[in-house]
């Protein structure tokens, strides 16, 4: 059985809540759930399938604890791992940098030779710009707990059902 880890970085617990919801939907696969602030490179190296979540702060910046983690991962060998990304953001207040933190994770883990899965169409989201959009689709699951919390459950359910055949 593949070892699945869900690892999140959060400042006000929105990404933690989303991570817990994703974990509950995947309970039959026994995923591990970690705050990235408590992780070392081994959590990444020892997992087969990584589900990674970040919020976006400042103006398009990755959540702080992730910045520290990416430094720690600079020498890690993650080639060939499957990675699914989710990002928390505010599509109304930060429409020009919507979930850019997720875009940053995408570039880092792609450059590390990971296989990024779980892309999501942009339909149904209202925003101006996002570095998390590549080839006209989101490279992971965007969630907006500030304005569209009522859609979170359905968005997670649909995304998780796409991931399950890969687990
Ligand atoms: C000062 C500030 C800056 C933010 N910057 C962005 C941003 O550039 N892009 C974005 O999509 N969301 C931005 N947000 C929204 C947060 O990412 C959003 O509230 C998220 O749900 C927080 O998740 P967390 O509690 O897990 O950290 C910002 C929020 C604040 C308060």
mmCIF file of N, CA, C and O in Angstrom, residues 113-166:
data_model
loop_
_atom_site.group_PDB
_atom_site.id
_atom_site.type_symbol
_atom_site.label_atom_id
_atom_site.label_comp_id
_atom_site.label_asym_id
_atom_site.label_seq_id
_atom_site.Cartn_x
_atom_site.Cartn_y
_atom_site.Cartn_z
ATOM 1 N N UNK A 113 11.360 16.967 -9.950
ATOM 2 C CA UNK A 113 11.100 15.722 -10.683
ATOM 3 C C UNK A 113 9.851 14.995 -10.218
ATOM 4 O O UNK A 113 9.660 13.809 -10.527
ATOM 5 N N UNK A 114 8.976 15.685 -9.470
ATOM 6 C CA UNK A 114 7.720 15.058 -9.019
ATOM 7 C C UNK A 114 6.692 15.108 -10.147
ATOM 8 O O UNK A 114 6.750 15.963 -11.028
ATOM 9 N N UNK A 115 5.741 14.188 -10.056
ATOM 10 C CA UNK A 115 4.648 14.122 -11.023
ATOM 11 C C UNK A 115 3.435 14.800 -10.378
ATOM 12 O O UNK A 115 2.874 14.281 -9.424
ATOM 13 N N UNK A 116 3.045 15.965 -10.878
ATOM 14 C CA UNK A 116 1.971 16.732 -10.234
ATOM 15 C C UNK A 116 0.628 16.284 -10.806
ATOM 16 O O UNK A 116 0.381 16.406 -12.016
ATOM 17 N N UNK A 117 -0.233 15.786 -9.947
ATOM 18 C CA UNK A 117 -1.541 15.278 -10.368
ATOM 19 C C UNK A 117 -2.651 16.115 -9.712
ATOM 20 O O UNK A 117 -2.393 16.909 -8.817
ATOM 21 N N UNK A 118 -3.879 15.906 -10.178
ATOM 22 C CA UNK A 118 -5.016 16.584 -9.543
ATOM 23 C C UNK A 118 -5.234 17.998 -10.039
ATOM 24 O O UNK A 118 -5.581 18.887 -9.262
ATOM 25 N N UNK A 119 -5.048 18.198 -11.344
ATOM 26 C CA UNK A 119 -5.317 19.521 -11.921
ATOM 27 C C UNK A 119 -6.826 19.792 -11.898
ATOM 28 O O UNK A 119 -7.626 18.859 -11.903
ATOM 29 N N UNK A 120 -7.192 21.081 -11.906
ATOM 30 C CA UNK A 120 -8.607 21.466 -11.756
ATOM 31 C C UNK A 120 -8.945 22.548 -12.792
ATOM 32 O O UNK A 120 -8.191 23.525 -12.927
ATOM 33 N N UNK A 121 -10.055 22.413 -13.513
ATOM 34 C CA UNK A 121 -10.460 23.475 -14.458
ATOM 35 C C UNK A 121 -10.721 24.795 -13.728
ATOM 36 O O UNK A 121 -11.111 24.786 -12.553
ATOM 37 N N UNK A 122 -10.518 25.909 -14.416
ATOM 38 C CA UNK A 122 -10.738 27.223 -13.794
ATOM 39 C C UNK A 122 -12.226 27.599 -13.770
ATOM 40 O O UNK A 122 -12.599 28.572 -13.107
ATOM 41 N N UNK A 123 -13.063 26.836 -14.445
ATOM 42 C CA UNK A 123 -14.509 27.131 -14.455
ATOM 43 C C UNK A 123 -15.038 27.177 -13.021
ATOM 44 O O UNK A 123 -14.700 26.320 -12.205
ATOM 45 N N UNK A 124 -15.881 28.163 -12.763
ATOM 46 C CA UNK A 124 -16.493 28.237 -11.439
ATOM 47 C C UNK A 124 -15.693 29.078 -10.460
ATOM 48 O O UNK A 124 -16.139 29.297 -9.331
ATOM 49 N N UNK A 125 -14.510 29.534 -10.870
ATOM 50 C CA UNK A 125 -13.718 30.446 -10.021
ATOM 51 C C UNK A 125 -13.700 31.820 -10.677
ATOM 52 O O UNK A 125 -13.611 31.921 -11.905
ATOM 53 N N UNK A 126 -13.762 32.876 -9.858
ATOM 54 C CA UNK A 126 -13.724 34.228 -10.374
ATOM 55 C C UNK A 126 -12.488 34.943 -9.816
ATOM 56 O O UNK A 126 -12.400 35.170 -8.613
ATOM 57 N N UNK A 127 -11.525 35.221 -10.687
ATOM 58 C CA UNK A 127 -10.270 35.866 -10.272
ATOM 59 C C UNK A 127 -9.621 36.453 -11.515
ATOM 60 O O UNK A 127 -10.011 36.115 -12.642
ATOM 61 N N UNK A 128 -8.607 37.328 -11.313
ATOM 62 C CA UNK A 128 -7.942 37.937 -12.469
ATOM 63 C C UNK A 128 -6.679 37.197 -12.874
ATOM 64 O O UNK A 128 -6.470 36.896 -14.044
ATOM 65 N N UNK A 129 -5.800 36.925 -11.896
ATOM 66 C CA UNK A 129 -4.518 36.295 -12.233
ATOM 67 C C UNK A 129 -4.130 35.293 -11.174
ATOM 68 O O UNK A 129 -4.432 35.497 -9.985
ATOM 69 N N UNK A 130 -3.427 34.256 -11.580
ATOM 70 C CA UNK A 130 -2.896 33.286 -10.627
ATOM 71 C C UNK A 130 -1.718 32.560 -11.250
ATOM 72 O O UNK A 130 -1.824 32.056 -12.367
ATOM 73 N N UNK A 131 -0.616 32.477 -10.500
ATOM 74 C CA UNK A 131 0.524 31.684 -10.986
ATOM 75 C C UNK A 131 0.246 30.190 -10.843
ATOM 76 O O UNK A 131 1.046 29.367 -11.280
ATOM 77 N N UNK A 132 -0.881 29.851 -10.215
ATOM 78 C CA UNK A 132 -1.265 28.437 -10.091
ATOM 79 C C UNK A 132 -2.037 27.957 -11.312
ATOM 80 O O UNK A 132 -2.491 26.810 -11.344
ATOM 81 N N UNK A 133 -2.213 28.833 -12.307
ATOM 82 C CA UNK A 133 -2.838 28.413 -13.567
ATOM 83 C C UNK A 133 -1.739 28.176 -14.607
ATOM 84 O O UNK A 133 -0.934 29.064 -14.881
ATOM 85 N N UNK A 134 -1.694 26.965 -15.107
ATOM 86 C CA UNK A 134 -0.714 26.587 -16.131
ATOM 87 C C UNK A 134 -1.495 25.880 -17.234
ATOM 88 O O UNK A 134 -2.302 24.986 -16.957
ATOM 89 N N UNK A 135 -1.274 26.298 -18.470
ATOM 90 C CA UNK A 135 -2.023 25.738 -19.607
ATOM 91 C C UNK A 135 -3.532 25.789 -19.369
ATOM 92 O O UNK A 135 -4.252 24.797 -19.566
ATOM 93 N N UNK A 136 -3.998 26.930 -18.863
ATOM 94 C CA UNK A 136 -5.428 27.211 -18.710
ATOM 95 C C UNK A 136 -6.138 26.371 -17.654
ATOM 96 O O UNK A 136 -7.373 26.305 -17.666
ATOM 97 N N UNK A 137 -5.397 25.720 -16.790
ATOM 98 C CA UNK A 137 -6.072 25.056 -15.663
ATOM 99 C C UNK A 137 -5.247 25.217 -14.399
ATOM 100 O O UNK A 137 -4.037 25.456 -14.449
ATOM 101 N N UNK A 138 -5.925 25.107 -13.247
ATOM 102 C CA UNK A 138 -5.204 25.140 -11.979
ATOM 103 C C UNK A 138 -4.404 23.848 -11.856
ATOM 104 O O UNK A 138 -4.918 22.757 -12.150
ATOM 105 N N UNK A 139 -3.187 23.975 -11.349
ATOM 106 C CA UNK A 139 -2.323 22.806 -11.191
ATOM 107 C C UNK A 139 -2.646 22.040 -9.897
ATOM 108 O O UNK A 139 -1.984 21.062 -9.569
ATOM 109 N N UNK A 140 -3.653 22.495 -9.170
ATOM 110 C CA UNK A 140 -4.113 21.828 -7.958
ATOM 111 C C UNK A 140 -5.489 22.357 -7.621
ATOM 112 O O UNK A 140 -6.131 23.012 -8.456
ATOM 113 N N UNK A 141 -5.917 22.097 -6.406
ATOM 114 C CA UNK A 141 -7.274 22.497 -5.999
ATOM 115 C C UNK A 141 -7.250 23.835 -5.256
ATOM 116 O O UNK A 141 -6.723 23.916 -4.148
ATOM 117 N N UNK A 142 -7.854 24.896 -5.832
ATOM 118 C CA UNK A 142 -7.977 26.154 -5.101
ATOM 119 C C UNK A 142 -9.210 26.116 -4.190
ATOM 120 O O UNK A 142 -10.271 25.634 -4.597
ATOM 121 N N UNK A 143 -9.052 26.631 -2.983
ATOM 122 C CA UNK A 143 -10.176 26.745 -2.053
ATOM 123 C C UNK A 143 -10.183 28.163 -1.496
ATOM 124 O O UNK A 143 -9.122 28.721 -1.189
ATOM 125 N N UNK A 144 -11.387 28.716 -1.373
ATOM 126 C CA UNK A 144 -11.524 30.092 -0.885
ATOM 127 C C UNK A 144 -12.470 30.101 0.310
ATOM 128 O O UNK A 144 -13.683 30.196 0.151
ATOM 129 N N UNK A 145 -11.894 29.980 1.490
ATOM 130 C CA UNK A 145 -12.714 29.945 2.713
ATOM 131 C C UNK A 145 -13.178 31.342 3.117
ATOM 132 O O UNK A 145 -14.022 31.477 3.987
ATOM 133 N N UNK A 146 -12.587 32.376 2.514
ATOM 134 C CA UNK A 146 -12.992 33.738 2.862
ATOM 135 C C UNK A 146 -14.317 34.118 2.209
ATOM 136 O O UNK A 146 -15.118 34.844 2.793
ATOM 137 N N UNK A 147 -14.523 33.654 0.981
ATOM 138 C CA UNK A 147 -15.720 34.067 0.229
ATOM 139 C C UNK A 147 -16.620 32.916 -0.201
ATOM 140 O O UNK A 147 -17.791 33.134 -0.496
ATOM 141 N N UNK A 148 -16.058 31.722 -0.318
ATOM 142 C CA UNK A 148 -16.818 30.615 -0.921
ATOM 143 C C UNK A 148 -16.735 29.358 -0.072
ATOM 144 O O UNK A 148 -16.589 28.250 -0.597
ATOM 145 N N UNK A 149 -16.821 29.554 1.246
ATOM 146 C CA UNK A 149 -16.680 28.401 2.138
ATOM 147 C C UNK A 149 -17.747 27.346 1.860
ATOM 148 O O UNK A 149 -17.511 26.143 1.996
ATOM 149 N N UNK A 150 -18.917 27.823 1.425
ATOM 150 C CA UNK A 150 -20.017 26.892 1.159
ATOM 151 C C UNK A 150 -19.700 25.932 0.006
ATOM 152 O O UNK A 150 -20.372 24.916 -0.144
ATOM 153 N N UNK A 151 -18.660 26.248 -0.796
ATOM 154 C CA UNK A 151 -18.315 25.361 -1.914
ATOM 155 C C UNK A 151 -17.173 24.396 -1.583
ATOM 156 O O UNK A 151 -16.810 23.552 -2.395
ATOM 157 N N UNK A 152 -16.591 24.570 -0.392
ATOM 158 C CA UNK A 152 -15.391 23.787 -0.068
ATOM 159 C C UNK A 152 -15.657 22.288 -0.083
ATOM 160 O O UNK A 152 -14.916 21.513 -0.701
ATOM 161 N N UNK A 153 -16.708 21.869 0.579
ATOM 162 C CA UNK A 153 -16.988 20.428 0.699
ATOM 163 C C UNK A 153 -17.129 19.781 -0.680
ATOM 164 O O UNK A 153 -16.530 18.746 -0.975
ATOM 165 N N UNK A 154 -17.908 20.437 -1.534
ATOM 166 C CA UNK A 154 -18.161 19.882 -2.870
ATOM 167 C C UNK A 154 -16.878 19.862 -3.717
ATOM 168 O O UNK A 154 -16.594 18.906 -4.438
ATOM 169 N N UNK A 155 -16.086 20.950 -3.599
ATOM 170 C CA UNK A 155 -14.835 21.014 -4.369
ATOM 171 C C UNK A 155 -13.868 19.916 -3.909
ATOM 172 O O UNK A 155 -13.213 19.280 -4.728
ATOM 173 N N UNK A 156 -13.790 19.734 -2.597
ATOM 174 C CA UNK A 156 -12.894 18.699 -2.066
ATOM 175 C C UNK A 156 -13.370 17.315 -2.491
ATOM 176 O O UNK A 156 -12.582 16.475 -2.943
ATOM 177 N N UNK A 157 -14.662 17.087 -2.379
ATOM 178 C CA UNK A 157 -15.241 15.777 -2.739
ATOM 179 C C UNK A 157 -14.909 15.419 -4.193
ATOM 180 O O UNK A 157 -14.470 14.306 -4.496
ATOM 181 N N UNK A 158 -15.104 16.386 -5.073
ATOM 182 C CA UNK A 158 -14.873 16.136 -6.492
ATOM 183 C C UNK A 158 -13.384 15.891 -6.767
ATOM 184 O O UNK A 158 -13.007 14.986 -7.519
ATOM 185 N N UNK A 159 -12.524 16.672 -6.121
ATOM 186 C CA UNK A 159 -11.063 16.526 -6.327
ATOM 187 C C UNK A 159 -10.570 15.182 -5.790
ATOM 188 O O UNK A 159 -9.817 14.477 -6.473
ATOM 189 N N UNK A 160 -11.020 14.835 -4.596
ATOM 190 C CA UNK A 160 -10.591 13.576 -3.979
ATOM 191 C C UNK A 160 -11.030 12.385 -4.840
ATOM 192 O O UNK A 160 -10.291 11.402 -4.985
ATOM 193 N N UNK A 161 -12.191 12.483 -5.457
ATOM 194 C CA UNK A 161 -12.644 11.364 -6.290
ATOM 195 C C UNK A 161 -11.754 11.204 -7.526
ATOM 196 O O UNK A 161 -11.592 10.104 -8.051
ATOM 197 N N UNK A 162 -11.112 12.303 -7.976
ATOM 198 C CA UNK A 162 -10.144 12.209 -9.081
ATOM 199 C C UNK A 162 -8.840 11.573 -8.608
ATOM 200 O O UNK A 162 -8.146 10.898 -9.386
ATOM 201 N N UNK A 163 -8.496 11.820 -7.356
ATOM 202 C CA UNK A 163 -7.221 11.296 -6.839
ATOM 203 C C UNK A 163 -7.299 9.807 -6.511
ATOM 204 O O UNK A 163 -6.307 9.082 -6.656
ATOM 205 N N UNK A 164 -8.456 9.366 -6.047
ATOM 206 C CA UNK A 164 -8.562 7.993 -5.504
ATOM 207 C C UNK A 164 -8.018 6.914 -6.449
ATOM 208 O O UNK A 164 -7.307 6.015 -5.989
ATOM 209 N N UNK A 165 -8.314 6.969 -7.744
ATOM 210 C CA UNK A 165 -7.775 5.911 -8.615
ATOM 211 C C UNK A 165 -6.243 5.904 -8.676
ATOM 212 O O UNK A 165 -5.650 4.908 -9.098
ATOM 213 N N UNK A 166 -5.608 6.995 -8.262
ATOM 214 C CA UNK A 166 -4.140 7.063 -8.314
ATOM 215 C C UNK A 166 -3.494 6.547 -7.045
ATOM 216 O O UNK A 166 -2.274 6.406 -6.972
#
